[in-house]
Tab-separated table of C-alpha atoms (C1' of nucleotides) in Angstrom:
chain	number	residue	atom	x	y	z
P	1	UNK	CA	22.214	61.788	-42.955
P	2	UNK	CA	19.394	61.976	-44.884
P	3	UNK	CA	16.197	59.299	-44.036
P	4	UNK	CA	16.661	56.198	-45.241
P	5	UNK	CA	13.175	55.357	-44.945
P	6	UNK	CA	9.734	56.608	-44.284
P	7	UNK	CA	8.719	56.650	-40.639
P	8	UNK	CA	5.006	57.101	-41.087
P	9	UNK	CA	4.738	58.022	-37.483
P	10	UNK	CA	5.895	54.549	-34.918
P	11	UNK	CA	9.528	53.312	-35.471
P	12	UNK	CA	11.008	49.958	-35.929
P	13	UNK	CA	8.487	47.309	-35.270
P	14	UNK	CA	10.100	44.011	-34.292
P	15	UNK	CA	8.213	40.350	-33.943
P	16	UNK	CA	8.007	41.090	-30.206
P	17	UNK	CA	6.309	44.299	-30.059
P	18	UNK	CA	4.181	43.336	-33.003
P	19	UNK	CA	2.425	40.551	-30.985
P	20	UNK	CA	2.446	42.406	-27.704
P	21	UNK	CA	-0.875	43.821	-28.669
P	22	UNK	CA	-3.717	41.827	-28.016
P	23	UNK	CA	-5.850	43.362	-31.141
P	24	UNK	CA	-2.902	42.209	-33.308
P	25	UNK	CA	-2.711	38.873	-31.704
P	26	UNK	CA	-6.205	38.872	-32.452
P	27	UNK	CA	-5.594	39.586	-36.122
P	28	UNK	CA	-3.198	37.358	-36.817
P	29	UNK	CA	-5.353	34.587	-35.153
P	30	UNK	CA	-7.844	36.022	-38.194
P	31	UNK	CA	-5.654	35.110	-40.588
P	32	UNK	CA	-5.381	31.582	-40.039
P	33	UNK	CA	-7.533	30.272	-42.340
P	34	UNK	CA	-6.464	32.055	-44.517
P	35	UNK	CA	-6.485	35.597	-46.350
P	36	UNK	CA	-9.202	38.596	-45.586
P	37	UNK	CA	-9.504	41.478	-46.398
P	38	UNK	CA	-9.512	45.138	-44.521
P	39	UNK	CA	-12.889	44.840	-44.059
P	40	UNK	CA	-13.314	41.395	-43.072
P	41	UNK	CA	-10.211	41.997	-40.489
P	42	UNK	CA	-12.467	45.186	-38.921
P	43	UNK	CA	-15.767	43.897	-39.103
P	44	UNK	CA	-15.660	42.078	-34.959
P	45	UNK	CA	-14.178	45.021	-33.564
P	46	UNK	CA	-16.416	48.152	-35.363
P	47	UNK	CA	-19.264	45.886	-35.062
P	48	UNK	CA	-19.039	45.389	-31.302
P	49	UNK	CA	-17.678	49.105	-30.908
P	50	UNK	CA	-14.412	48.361	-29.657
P	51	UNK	CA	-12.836	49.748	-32.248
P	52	UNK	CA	-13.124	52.143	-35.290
P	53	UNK	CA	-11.564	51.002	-38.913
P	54	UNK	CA	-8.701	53.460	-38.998
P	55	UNK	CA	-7.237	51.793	-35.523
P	56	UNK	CA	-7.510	48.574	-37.329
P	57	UNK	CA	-5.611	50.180	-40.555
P	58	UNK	CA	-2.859	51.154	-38.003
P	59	UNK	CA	-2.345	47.583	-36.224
P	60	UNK	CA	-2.149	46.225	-39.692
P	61	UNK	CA	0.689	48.626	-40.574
P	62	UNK	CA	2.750	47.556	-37.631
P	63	UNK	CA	1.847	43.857	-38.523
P	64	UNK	CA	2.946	44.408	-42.081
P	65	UNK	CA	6.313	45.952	-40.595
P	66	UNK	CA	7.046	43.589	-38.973
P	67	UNK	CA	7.112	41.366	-41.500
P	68	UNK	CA	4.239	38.711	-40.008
P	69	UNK	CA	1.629	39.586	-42.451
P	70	UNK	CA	2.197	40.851	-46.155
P	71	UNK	CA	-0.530	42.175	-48.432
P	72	UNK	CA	-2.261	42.005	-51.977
P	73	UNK	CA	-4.407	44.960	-54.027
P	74	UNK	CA	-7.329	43.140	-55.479
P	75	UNK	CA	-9.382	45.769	-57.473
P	76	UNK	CA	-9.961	47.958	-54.433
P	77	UNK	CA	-9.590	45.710	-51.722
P	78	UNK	CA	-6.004	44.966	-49.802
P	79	UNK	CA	-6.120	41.449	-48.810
P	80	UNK	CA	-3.775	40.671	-45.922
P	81	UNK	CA	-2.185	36.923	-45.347
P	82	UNK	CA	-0.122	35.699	-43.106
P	83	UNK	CA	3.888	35.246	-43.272
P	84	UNK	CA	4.365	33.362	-40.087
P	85	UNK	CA	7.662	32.251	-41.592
P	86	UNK	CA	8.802	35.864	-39.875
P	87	UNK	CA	7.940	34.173	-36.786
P	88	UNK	CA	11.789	32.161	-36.635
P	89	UNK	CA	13.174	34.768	-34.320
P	90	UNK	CA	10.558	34.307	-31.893
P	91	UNK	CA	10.780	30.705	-32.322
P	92	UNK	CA	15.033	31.299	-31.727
P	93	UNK	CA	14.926	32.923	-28.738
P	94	UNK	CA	12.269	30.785	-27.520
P	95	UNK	CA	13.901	27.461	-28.518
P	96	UNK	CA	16.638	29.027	-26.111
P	97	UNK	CA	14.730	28.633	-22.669
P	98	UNK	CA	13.148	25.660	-24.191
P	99	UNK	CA	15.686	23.346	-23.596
P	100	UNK	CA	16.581	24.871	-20.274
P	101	UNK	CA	13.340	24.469	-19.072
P	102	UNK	CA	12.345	21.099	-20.310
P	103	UNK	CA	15.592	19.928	-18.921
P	104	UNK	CA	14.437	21.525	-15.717
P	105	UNK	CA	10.906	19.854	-16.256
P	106	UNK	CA	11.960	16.403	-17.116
P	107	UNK	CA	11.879	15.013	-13.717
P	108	UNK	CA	8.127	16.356	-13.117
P	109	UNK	CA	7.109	15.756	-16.311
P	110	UNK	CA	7.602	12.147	-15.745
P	111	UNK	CA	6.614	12.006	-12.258
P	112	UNK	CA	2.948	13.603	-13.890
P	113	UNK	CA	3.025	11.221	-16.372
P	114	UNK	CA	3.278	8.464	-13.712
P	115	UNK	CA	0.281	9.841	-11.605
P	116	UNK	CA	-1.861	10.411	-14.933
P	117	UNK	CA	-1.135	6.361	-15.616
P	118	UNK	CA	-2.196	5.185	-12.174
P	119	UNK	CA	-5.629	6.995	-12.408
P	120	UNK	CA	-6.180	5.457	-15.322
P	121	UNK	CA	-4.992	1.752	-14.401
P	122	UNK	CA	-7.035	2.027	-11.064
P	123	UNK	CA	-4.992	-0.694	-8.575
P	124	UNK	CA	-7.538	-2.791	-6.630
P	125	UNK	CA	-5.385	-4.212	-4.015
J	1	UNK	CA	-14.520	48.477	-4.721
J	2	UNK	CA	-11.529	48.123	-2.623
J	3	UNK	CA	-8.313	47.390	-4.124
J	4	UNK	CA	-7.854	43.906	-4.436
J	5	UNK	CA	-4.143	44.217	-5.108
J	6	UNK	CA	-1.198	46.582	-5.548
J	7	UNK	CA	-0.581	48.749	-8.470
J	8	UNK	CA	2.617	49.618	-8.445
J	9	UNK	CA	2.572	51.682	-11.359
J	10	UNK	CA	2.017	49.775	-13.865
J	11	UNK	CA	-1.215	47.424	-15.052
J	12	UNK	CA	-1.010	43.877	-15.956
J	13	UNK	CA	2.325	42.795	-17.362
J	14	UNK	CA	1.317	39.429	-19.661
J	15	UNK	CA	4.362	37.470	-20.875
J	16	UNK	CA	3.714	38.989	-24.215
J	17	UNK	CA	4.373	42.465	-22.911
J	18	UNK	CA	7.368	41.464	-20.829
J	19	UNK	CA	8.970	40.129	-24.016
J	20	UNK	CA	8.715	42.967	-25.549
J	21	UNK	CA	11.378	45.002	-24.329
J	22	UNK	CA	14.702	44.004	-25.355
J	23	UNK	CA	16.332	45.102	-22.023
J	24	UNK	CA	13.696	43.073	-20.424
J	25	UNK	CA	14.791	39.951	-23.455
J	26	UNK	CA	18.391	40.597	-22.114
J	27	UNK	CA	17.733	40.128	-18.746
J	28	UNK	CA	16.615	37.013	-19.580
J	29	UNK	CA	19.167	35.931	-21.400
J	30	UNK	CA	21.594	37.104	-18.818
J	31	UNK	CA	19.596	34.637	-16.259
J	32	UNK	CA	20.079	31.725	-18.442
J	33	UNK	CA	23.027	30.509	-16.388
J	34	UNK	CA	21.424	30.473	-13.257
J	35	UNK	CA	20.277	32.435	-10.749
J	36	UNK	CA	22.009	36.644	-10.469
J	37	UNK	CA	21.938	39.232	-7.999
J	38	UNK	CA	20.065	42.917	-9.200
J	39	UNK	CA	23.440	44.163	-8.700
J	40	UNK	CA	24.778	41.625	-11.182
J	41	UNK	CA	22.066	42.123	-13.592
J	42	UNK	CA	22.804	45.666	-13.513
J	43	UNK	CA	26.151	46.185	-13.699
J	44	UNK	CA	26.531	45.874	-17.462
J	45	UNK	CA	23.990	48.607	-17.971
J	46	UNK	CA	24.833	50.807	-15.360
J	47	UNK	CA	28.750	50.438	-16.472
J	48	UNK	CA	28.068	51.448	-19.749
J	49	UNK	CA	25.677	53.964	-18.713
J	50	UNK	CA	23.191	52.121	-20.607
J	51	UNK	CA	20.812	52.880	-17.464
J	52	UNK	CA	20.723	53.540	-13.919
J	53	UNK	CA	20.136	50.507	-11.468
J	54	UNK	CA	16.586	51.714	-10.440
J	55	UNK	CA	15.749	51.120	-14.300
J	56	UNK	CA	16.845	47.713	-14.050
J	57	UNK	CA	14.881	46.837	-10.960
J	58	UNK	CA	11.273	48.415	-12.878
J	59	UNK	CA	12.407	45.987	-15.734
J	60	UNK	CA	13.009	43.020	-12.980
J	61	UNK	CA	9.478	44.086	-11.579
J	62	UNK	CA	7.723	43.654	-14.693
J	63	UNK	CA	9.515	40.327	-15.134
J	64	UNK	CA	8.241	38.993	-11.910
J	65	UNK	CA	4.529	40.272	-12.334
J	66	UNK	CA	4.487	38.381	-15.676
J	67	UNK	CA	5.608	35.112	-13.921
J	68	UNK	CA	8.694	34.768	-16.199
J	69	UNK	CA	11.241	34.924	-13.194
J	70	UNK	CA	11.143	34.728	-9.236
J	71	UNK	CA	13.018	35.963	-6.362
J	72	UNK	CA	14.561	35.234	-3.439
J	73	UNK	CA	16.027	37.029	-0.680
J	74	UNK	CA	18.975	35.593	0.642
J	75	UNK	CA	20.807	38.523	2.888
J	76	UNK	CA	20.811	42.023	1.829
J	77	UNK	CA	20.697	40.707	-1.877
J	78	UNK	CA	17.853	39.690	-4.195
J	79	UNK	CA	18.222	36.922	-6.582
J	80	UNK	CA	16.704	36.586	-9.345
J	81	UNK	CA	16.178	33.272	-11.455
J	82	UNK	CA	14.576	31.865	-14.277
J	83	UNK	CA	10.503	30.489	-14.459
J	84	UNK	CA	10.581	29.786	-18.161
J	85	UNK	CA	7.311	27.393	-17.152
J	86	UNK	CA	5.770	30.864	-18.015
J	87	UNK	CA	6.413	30.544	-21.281
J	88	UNK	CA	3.577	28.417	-21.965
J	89	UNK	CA	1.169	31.225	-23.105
J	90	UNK	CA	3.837	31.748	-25.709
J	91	UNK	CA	4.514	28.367	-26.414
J	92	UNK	CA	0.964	27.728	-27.239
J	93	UNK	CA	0.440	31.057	-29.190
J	94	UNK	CA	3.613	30.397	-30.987
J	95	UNK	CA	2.815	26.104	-31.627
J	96	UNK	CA	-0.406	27.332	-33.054
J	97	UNK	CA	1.429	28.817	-36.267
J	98	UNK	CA	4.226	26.796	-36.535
J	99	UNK	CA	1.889	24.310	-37.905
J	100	UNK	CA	0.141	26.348	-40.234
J	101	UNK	CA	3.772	27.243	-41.593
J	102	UNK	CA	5.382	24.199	-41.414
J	103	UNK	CA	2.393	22.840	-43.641
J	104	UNK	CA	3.107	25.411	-46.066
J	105	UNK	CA	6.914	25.135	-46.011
J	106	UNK	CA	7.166	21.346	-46.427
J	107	UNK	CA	7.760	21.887	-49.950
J	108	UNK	CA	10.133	23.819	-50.289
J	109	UNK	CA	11.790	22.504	-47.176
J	110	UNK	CA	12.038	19.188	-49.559
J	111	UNK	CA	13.109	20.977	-51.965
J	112	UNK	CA	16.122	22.256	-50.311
J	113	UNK	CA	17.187	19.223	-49.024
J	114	UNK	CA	16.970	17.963	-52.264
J	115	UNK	CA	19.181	20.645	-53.414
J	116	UNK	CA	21.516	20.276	-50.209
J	117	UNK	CA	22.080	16.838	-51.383
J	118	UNK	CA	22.756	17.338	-54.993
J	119	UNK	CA	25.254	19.120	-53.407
J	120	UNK	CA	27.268	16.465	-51.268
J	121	UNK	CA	26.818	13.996	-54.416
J	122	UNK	CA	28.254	15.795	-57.471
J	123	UNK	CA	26.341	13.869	-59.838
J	124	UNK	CA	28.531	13.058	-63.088
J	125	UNK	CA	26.956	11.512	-66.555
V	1	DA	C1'	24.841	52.570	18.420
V	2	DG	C1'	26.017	54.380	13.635
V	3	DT	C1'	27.283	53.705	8.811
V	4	DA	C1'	27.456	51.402	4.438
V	5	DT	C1'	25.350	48.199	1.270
V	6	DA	C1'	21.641	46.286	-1.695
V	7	DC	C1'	17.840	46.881	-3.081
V	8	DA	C1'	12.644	48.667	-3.892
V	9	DT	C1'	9.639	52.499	-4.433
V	10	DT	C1'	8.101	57.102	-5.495
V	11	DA	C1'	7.478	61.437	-8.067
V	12	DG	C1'	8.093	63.686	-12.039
V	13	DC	C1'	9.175	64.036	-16.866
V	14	DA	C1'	9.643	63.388	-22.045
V	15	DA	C1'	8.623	60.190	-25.456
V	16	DT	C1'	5.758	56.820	-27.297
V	17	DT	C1'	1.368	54.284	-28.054
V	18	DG	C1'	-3.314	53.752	-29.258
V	19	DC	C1'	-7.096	55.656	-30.284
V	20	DT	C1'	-10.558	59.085	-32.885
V	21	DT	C1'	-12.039	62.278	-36.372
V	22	DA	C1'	-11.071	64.176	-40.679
V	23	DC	C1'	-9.290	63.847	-45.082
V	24	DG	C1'	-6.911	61.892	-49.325
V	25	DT	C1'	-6.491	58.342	-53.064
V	26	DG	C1'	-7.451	54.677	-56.153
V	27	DT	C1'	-11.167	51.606	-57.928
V	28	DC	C1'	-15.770	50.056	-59.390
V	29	DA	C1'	-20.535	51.201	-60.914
V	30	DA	C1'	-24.094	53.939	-63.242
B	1	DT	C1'	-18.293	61.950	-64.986
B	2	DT	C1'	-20.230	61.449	-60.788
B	3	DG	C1'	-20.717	59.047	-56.884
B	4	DA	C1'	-20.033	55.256	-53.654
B	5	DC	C1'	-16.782	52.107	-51.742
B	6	DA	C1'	-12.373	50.293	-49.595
B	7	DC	C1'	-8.813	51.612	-47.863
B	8	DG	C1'	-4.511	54.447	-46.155
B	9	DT	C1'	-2.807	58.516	-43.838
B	10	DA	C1'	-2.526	62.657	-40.991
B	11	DA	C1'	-3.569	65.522	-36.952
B	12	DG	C1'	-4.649	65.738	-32.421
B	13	DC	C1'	-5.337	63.852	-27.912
B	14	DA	C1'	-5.316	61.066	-23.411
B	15	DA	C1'	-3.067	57.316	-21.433
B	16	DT	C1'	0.867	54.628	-20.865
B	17	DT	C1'	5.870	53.608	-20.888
B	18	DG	C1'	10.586	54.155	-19.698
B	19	DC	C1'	13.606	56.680	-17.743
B	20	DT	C1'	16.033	59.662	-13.770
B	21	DA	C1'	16.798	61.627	-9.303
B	22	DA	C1'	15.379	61.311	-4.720
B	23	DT	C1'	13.864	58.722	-0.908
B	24	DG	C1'	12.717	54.672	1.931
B	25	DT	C1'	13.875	50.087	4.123
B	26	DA	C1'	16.041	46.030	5.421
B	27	DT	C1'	20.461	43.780	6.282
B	28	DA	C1'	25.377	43.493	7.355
B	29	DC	C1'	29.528	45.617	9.262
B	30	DT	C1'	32.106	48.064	13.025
DNA sequence: AGTATACATTAGCAATTGCTTACGTGTCAA
DNA sequence: TTGACACGTAAGCAATTGCTAATGTATACT
């Protein structure tokens, strides 16, 4: 069959291998207040030497393939925003052990919640 | 220094990582119920020759180091069971955005609805 | 005791990841 | 047009990952 797509050199790129990378969770943390650019996303890490631009140009790829970031030419800047709506099958699967474990937790949640009270209400006997 | 702990083969194993890996994601999932043997958890992939058991029990390992399960050895079996407590790290990671995006989705959330409704009450003139 | 079961652990490997350096391309500025 | 800038992309590489086959180690079974 011939390619459907172009693999530039990695393959897929889900939610959950884009944020297993703590440079890309880093990134995306970036992007919070809103969009930046290439060279605004690179600055920390060439700055402090822990990383050269390219690597950054790379993480950003995998972001953008993943769907959790998209991005906009501005003369001859790319600026790169977030698209956290890309984040709902994380938030599925997670939603999934949520309510398992909060049903789990219920009983020391409210036992914590009871402890937390009495410190505050100290009882002089 | 000496070593201050045993390194398998592999290095730190974060909940992000674990995640990553749908085999490891299925695992998971197949834990949901309650509590399985490796044998158990296995048996799906080894039957379809998905992968052999030792496979499964690196998978299981990396599960463990990351927090997201426990063990227990009852007999000649292991089993394995959900610590979705772990997921906290996520949680938090994940709550961060949510309400950066469910700021920006309001609107057209609204909208929707508003749509959904016209919907259910076929307005005639 | 010996044998089978249920698992972990190791060694070895092919494939992938994550980086760097080098290079290519479009855009602004003089 | 010529050059500088902002970026992507490719080639090459060391390190890591994910698997398999082989081996070790308890536990139960007879």
């Amino acid at each position: 069959m011939p390619a459907s797509s172009k693999t530039t050199q990695h393959a897929a790129a889900d939610v959950f291998t884009a944020i297993a990378h703590p440079v890309r969770r880093q990134i995306l943390d970036m992007l919070v207040p809103g969009e930046q650019s290439v060279g605004q996303l690179a600055e920390p890490f060439v700055e402090s030497q822990a990383m050269t631009r390219p690597a950054i140009s790379q993480h950003l790829a995998i972001l953008l393939e993943s769907g959790l970031v998209d991005r906009e030419k501005r003369g001859r800047e790319q600026y790169y925003r977030l698209r956290p709506e890309n984040l709902n099958d994380l938030r599925d699967w997670l939603r999934h052990y949520e309510h398992f474990w909060s049903d789990k937790l219920d009983a020391l949640g409210d036992y914590l919640n009871r402890l937390a009270q009495e410190e505050q209400t100290p009882d002089e006997t």
